[in-house]
CSV table of C-alpha atoms in Angstrom, one decimal:
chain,number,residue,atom,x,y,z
A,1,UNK,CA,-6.2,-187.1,-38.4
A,2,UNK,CA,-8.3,-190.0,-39.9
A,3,UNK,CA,-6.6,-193.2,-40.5
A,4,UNK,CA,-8.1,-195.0,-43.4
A,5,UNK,CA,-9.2,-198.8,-43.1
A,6,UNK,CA,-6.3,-199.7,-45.3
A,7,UNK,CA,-4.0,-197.3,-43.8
A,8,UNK,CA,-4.6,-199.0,-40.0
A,9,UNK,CA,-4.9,-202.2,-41.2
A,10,UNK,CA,-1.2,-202.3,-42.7
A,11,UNK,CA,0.1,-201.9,-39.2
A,12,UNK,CA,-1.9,-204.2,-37.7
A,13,UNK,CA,-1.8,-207.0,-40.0
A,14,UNK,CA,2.2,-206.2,-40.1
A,15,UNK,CA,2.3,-206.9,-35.9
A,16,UNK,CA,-0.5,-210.3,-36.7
A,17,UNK,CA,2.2,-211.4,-38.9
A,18,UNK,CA,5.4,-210.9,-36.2
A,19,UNK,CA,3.3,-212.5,-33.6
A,20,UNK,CA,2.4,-215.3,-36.2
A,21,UNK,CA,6.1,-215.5,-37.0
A,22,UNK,CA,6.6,-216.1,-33.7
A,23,UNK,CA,4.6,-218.9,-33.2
A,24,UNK,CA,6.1,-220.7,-36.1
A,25,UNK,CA,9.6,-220.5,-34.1
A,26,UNK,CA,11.0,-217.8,-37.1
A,27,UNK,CA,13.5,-215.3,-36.3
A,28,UNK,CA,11.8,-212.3,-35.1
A,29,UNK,CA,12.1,-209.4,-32.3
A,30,UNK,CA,10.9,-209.8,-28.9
A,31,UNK,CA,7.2,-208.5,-28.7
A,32,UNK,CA,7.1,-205.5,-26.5
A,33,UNK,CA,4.9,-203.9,-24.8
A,34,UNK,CA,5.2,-200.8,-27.1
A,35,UNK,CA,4.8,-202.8,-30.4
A,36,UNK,CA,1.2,-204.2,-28.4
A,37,UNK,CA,0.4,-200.6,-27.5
A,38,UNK,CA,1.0,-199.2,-30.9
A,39,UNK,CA,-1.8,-202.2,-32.4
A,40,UNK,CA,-4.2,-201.9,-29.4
A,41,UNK,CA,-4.3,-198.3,-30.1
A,42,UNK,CA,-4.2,-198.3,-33.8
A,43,UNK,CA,-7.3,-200.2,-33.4
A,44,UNK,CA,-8.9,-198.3,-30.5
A,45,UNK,CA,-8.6,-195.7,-33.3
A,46,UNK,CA,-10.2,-196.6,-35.8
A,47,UNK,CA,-12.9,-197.9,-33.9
A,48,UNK,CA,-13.8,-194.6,-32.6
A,49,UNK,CA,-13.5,-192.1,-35.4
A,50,UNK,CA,-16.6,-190.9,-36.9
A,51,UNK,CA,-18.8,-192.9,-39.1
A,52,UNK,CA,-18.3,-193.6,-42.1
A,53,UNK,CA,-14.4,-193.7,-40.7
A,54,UNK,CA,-16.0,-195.8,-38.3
A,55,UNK,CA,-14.1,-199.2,-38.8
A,56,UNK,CA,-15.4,-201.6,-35.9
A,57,UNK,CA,-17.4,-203.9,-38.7
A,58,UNK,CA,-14.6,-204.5,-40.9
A,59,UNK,CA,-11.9,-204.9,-38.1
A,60,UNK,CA,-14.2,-207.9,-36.6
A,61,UNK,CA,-14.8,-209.1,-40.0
A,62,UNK,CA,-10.5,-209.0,-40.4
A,63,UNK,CA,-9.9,-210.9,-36.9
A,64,UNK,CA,-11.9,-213.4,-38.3
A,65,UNK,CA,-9.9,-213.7,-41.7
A,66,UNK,CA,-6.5,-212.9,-40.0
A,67,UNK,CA,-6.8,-216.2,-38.1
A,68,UNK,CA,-8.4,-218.3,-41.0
A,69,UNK,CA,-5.5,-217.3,-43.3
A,70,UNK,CA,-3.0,-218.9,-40.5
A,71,UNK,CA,-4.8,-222.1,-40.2
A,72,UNK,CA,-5.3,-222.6,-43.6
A,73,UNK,CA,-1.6,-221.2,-44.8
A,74,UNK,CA,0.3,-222.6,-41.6
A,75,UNK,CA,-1.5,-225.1,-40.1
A,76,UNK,CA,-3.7,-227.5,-41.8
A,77,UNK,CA,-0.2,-227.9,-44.2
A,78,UNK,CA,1.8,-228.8,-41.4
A,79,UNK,CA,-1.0,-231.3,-39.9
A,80,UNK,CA,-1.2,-233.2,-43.2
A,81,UNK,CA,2.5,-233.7,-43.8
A,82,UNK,CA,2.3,-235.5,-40.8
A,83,UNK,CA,1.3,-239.3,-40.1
A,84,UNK,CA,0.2,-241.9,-37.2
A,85,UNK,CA,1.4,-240.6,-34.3
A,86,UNK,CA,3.2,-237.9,-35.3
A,87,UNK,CA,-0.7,-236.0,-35.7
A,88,UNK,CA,-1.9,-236.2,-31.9
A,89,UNK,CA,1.3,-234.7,-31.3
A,90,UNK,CA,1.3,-231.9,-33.9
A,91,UNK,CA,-2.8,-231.3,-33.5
A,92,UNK,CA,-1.5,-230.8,-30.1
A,93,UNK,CA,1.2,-228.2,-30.5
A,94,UNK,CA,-1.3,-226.5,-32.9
A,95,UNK,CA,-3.8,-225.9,-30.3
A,96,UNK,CA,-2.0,-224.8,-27.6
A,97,UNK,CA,0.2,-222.0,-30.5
A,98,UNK,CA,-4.0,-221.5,-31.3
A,99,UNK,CA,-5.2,-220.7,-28.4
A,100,UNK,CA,-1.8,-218.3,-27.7
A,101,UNK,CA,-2.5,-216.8,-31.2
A,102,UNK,CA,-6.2,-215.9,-30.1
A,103,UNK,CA,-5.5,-214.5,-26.5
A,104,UNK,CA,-2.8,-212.4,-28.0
A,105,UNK,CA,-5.1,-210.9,-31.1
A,106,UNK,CA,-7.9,-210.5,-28.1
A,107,UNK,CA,-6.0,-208.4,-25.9
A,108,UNK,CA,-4.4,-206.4,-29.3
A,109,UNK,CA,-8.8,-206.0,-30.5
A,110,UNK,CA,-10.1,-205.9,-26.6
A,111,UNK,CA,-12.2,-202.4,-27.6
A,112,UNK,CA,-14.5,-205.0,-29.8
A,113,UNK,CA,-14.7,-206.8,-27.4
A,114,UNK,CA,-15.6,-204.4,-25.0
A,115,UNK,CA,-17.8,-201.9,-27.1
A,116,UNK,CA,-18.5,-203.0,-30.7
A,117,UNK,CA,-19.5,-206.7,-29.8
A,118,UNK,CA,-21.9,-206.4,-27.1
A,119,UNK,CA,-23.5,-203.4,-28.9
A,120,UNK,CA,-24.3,-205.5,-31.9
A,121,UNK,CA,-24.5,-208.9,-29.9
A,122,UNK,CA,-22.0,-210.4,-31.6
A,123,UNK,CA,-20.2,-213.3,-30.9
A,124,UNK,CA,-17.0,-212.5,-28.7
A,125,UNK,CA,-13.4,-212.7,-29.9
A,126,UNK,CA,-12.3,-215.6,-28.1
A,127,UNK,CA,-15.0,-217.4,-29.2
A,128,UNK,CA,-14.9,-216.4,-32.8
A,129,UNK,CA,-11.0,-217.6,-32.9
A,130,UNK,CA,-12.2,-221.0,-31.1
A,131,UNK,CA,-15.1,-221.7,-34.0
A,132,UNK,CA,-12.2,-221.4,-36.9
A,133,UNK,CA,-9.9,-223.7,-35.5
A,134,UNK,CA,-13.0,-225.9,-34.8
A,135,UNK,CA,-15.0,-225.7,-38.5
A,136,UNK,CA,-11.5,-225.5,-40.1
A,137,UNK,CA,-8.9,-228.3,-38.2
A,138,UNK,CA,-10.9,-230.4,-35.4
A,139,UNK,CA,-13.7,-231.7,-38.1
A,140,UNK,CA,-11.2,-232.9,-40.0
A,141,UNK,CA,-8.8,-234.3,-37.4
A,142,UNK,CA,-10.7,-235.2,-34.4
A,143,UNK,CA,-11.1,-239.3,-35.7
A,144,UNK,CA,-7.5,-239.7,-36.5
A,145,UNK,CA,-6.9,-237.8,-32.8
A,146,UNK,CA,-9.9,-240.0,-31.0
A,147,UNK,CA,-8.3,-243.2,-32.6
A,148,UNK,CA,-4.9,-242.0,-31.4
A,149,UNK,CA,-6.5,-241.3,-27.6
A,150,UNK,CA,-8.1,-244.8,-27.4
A,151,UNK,CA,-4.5,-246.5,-28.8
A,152,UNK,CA,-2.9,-245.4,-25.9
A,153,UNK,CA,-5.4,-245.9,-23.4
A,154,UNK,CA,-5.0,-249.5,-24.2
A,155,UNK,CA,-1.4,-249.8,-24.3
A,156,UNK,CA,-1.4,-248.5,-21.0
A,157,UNK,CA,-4.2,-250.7,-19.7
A,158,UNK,CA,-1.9,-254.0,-21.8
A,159,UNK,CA,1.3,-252.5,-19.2
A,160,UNK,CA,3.2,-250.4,-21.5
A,161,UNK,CA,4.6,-247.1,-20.6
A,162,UNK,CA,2.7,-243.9,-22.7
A,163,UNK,CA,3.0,-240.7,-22.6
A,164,UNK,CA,0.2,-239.4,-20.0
A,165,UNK,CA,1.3,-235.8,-20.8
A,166,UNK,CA,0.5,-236.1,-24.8
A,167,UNK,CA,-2.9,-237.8,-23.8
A,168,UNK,CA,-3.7,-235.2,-21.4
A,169,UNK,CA,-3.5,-232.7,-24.0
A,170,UNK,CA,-5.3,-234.4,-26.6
A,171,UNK,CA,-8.3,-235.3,-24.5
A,172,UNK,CA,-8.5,-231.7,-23.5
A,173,UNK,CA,-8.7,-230.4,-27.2
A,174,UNK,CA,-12.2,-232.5,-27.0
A,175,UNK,CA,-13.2,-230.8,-23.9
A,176,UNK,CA,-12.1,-227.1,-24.6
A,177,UNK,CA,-13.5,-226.8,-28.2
A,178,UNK,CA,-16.9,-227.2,-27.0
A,179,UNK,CA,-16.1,-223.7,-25.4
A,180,UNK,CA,-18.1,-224.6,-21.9
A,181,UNK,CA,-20.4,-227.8,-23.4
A,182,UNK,CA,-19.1,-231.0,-23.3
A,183,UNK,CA,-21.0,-232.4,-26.3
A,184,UNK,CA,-17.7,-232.9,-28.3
A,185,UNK,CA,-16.1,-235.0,-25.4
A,186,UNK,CA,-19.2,-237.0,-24.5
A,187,UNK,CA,-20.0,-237.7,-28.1
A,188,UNK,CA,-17.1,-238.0,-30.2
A,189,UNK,CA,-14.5,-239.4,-27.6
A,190,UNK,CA,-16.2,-240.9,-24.5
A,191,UNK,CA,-19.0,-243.1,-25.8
A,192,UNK,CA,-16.4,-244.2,-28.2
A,193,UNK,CA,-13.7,-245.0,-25.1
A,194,UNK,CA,-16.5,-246.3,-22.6
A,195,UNK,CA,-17.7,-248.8,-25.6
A,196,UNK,CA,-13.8,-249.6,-26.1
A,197,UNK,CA,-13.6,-250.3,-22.1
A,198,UNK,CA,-16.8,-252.5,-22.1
A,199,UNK,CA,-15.3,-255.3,-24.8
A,200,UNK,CA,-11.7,-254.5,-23.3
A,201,UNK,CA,-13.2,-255.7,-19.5
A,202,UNK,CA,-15.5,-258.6,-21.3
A,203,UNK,CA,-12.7,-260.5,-22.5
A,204,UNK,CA,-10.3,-260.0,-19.9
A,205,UNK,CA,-13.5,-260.8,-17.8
A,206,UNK,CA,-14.2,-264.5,-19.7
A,207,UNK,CA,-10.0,-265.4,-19.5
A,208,UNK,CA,-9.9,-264.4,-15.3
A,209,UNK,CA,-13.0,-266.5,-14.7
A,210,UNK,CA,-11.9,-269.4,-16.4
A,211,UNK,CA,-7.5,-268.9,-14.8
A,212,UNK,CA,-8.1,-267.3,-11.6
A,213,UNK,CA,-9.8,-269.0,-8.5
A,214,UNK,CA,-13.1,-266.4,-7.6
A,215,UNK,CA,-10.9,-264.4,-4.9
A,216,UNK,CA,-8.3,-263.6,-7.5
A,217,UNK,CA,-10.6,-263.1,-9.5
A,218,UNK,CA,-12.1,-260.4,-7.5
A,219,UNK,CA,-8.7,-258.7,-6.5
A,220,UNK,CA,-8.1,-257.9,-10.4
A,221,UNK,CA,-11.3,-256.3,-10.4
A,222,UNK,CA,-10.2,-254.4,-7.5
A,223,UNK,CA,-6.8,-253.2,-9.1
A,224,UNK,CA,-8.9,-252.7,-12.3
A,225,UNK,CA,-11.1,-250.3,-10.6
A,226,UNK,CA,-7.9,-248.2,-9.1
A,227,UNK,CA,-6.3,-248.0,-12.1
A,228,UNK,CA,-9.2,-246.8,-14.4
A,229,UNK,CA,-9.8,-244.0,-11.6
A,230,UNK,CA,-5.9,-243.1,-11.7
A,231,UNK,CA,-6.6,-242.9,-15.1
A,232,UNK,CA,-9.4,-240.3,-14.7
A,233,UNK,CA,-7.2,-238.3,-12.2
A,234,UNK,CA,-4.2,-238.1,-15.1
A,235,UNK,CA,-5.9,-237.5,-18.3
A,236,UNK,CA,-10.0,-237.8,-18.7
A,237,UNK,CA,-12.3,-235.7,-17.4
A,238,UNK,CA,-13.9,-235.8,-13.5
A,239,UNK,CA,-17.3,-236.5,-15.0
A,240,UNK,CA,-16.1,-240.0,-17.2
A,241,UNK,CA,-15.2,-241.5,-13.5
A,242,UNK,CA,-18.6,-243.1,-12.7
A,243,UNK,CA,-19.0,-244.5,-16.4
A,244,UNK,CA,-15.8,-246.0,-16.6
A,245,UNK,CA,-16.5,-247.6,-13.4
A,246,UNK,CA,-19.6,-249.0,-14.5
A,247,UNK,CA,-18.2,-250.5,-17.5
A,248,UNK,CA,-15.6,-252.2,-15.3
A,249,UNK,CA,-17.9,-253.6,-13.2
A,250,UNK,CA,-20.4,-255.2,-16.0
């Protein structure tokens, strides 16, 4: 027996909405493995009945859609009613629940995935679910979350205890939604925290010369150096290590 688009897509959109639920810490059932099977295999379904019952197209198109309406319900509400710091932390949670959200809906579509999509070389699940947080929450946020990054860098550098674990998380939203390319971390964090480290180092640089006799001098360059490469081994990526160096050095 057929299932119609709208027919399937009430069950699955009804199981998006649990797992959604879920996410958002509401009161709701524990996922089970039969409540995954029944999805997975209402899709598998419709995917594979005869054309025009042939529903692959409009089941991508409703991934897509299913996963904009959260952010834009859910989300990008809950990131605005925030302020200062309180929005690194909550961009944060968001991303990780994200990221949750898509692996769950890729495992529940997987036949796109693994028929549908490469068939019509189209961009993979995972990927599609990583663009619409991008286009949709990290254009607009990514400056408050950069200024946020380079805040605590500082404080730590001026002494103060920060949460490594917070700026861990947020530097790795810059690395991750590149999706493999590192253009959003080496444009729109890094050139921005290497700039910050130069006119950080040049005025500490013109108050040691003028305090500290040359071999003092030379030891806080030392401990300078070891603690901007702790600070690549906590929470920046391998590849800022030599660049941060260098800007200590100059």
């Amino acid at each position: 027996m057929e299932i119609e688009l709208e027919q399937g897509w009430e069950i699955i959109e009804r199981g998006i909405t649990r797992l959604k639920n879920i996410l958002e810490g509401l009161p709701e059932p524990k996922f089970s493995s039969a409540n995954y099977m029944e999805l997975y295999t209402t899709v598998y379904n419709m995917c594979t009945q005869k054309p025009p019952h042939d529903y692959s197209q409009q089941l991508y198109d409703r991934y897509r859609e299913s996963i904009e309406d959260y952010i834009n319900s859910m989300v990008l509400p809950s990131l605005r009613e925030k302020h200062d710091e309180f929005v690194p932390r909550e961009l944060v949670k968001r991303w990780a629940n994200h990221k949750v959200l898509v692996r769950w809906l890729s495992h529940i579509f997987h036949y796109l995935n693994r028929e549908f999509i490469p068939r019509r070389s189209l961009l993979p699940l995972r990927e599609v679910g990583f663009i619409c947080f991008r286009t949709l929450v990290f254009y607009d946020f990514y400056r408050n979350l950069r200024v946020s990054v380079l805040s605590l860098i500082d404080q730590e550098r001026e002494g103060e205890e920060i949460d490594r674990a917070l700026l861990k998380n947020a530097v790795d939203i810059f690395v991750e939604i590149g999706m493999g390319r590192m253009d959003y971390y080496v444009h729109d964090l890094e050139a921005y925290m290497l700039r910050a480290t130069v006119a950080y180092y040049s005025d500490k640089a013109s108050h040691w010369i003028q305090e500290d006799s040359c071999p003092d001098y030379m030891l806080k360059v030392e401990q300078r150096l070891t603690s901007e490469k702790d600070r690549v081994s906590h929470y920046l990526h391998p590849s800022s290590e030599p660049k941060l160096l260098e800007c200590v050095k100059c």
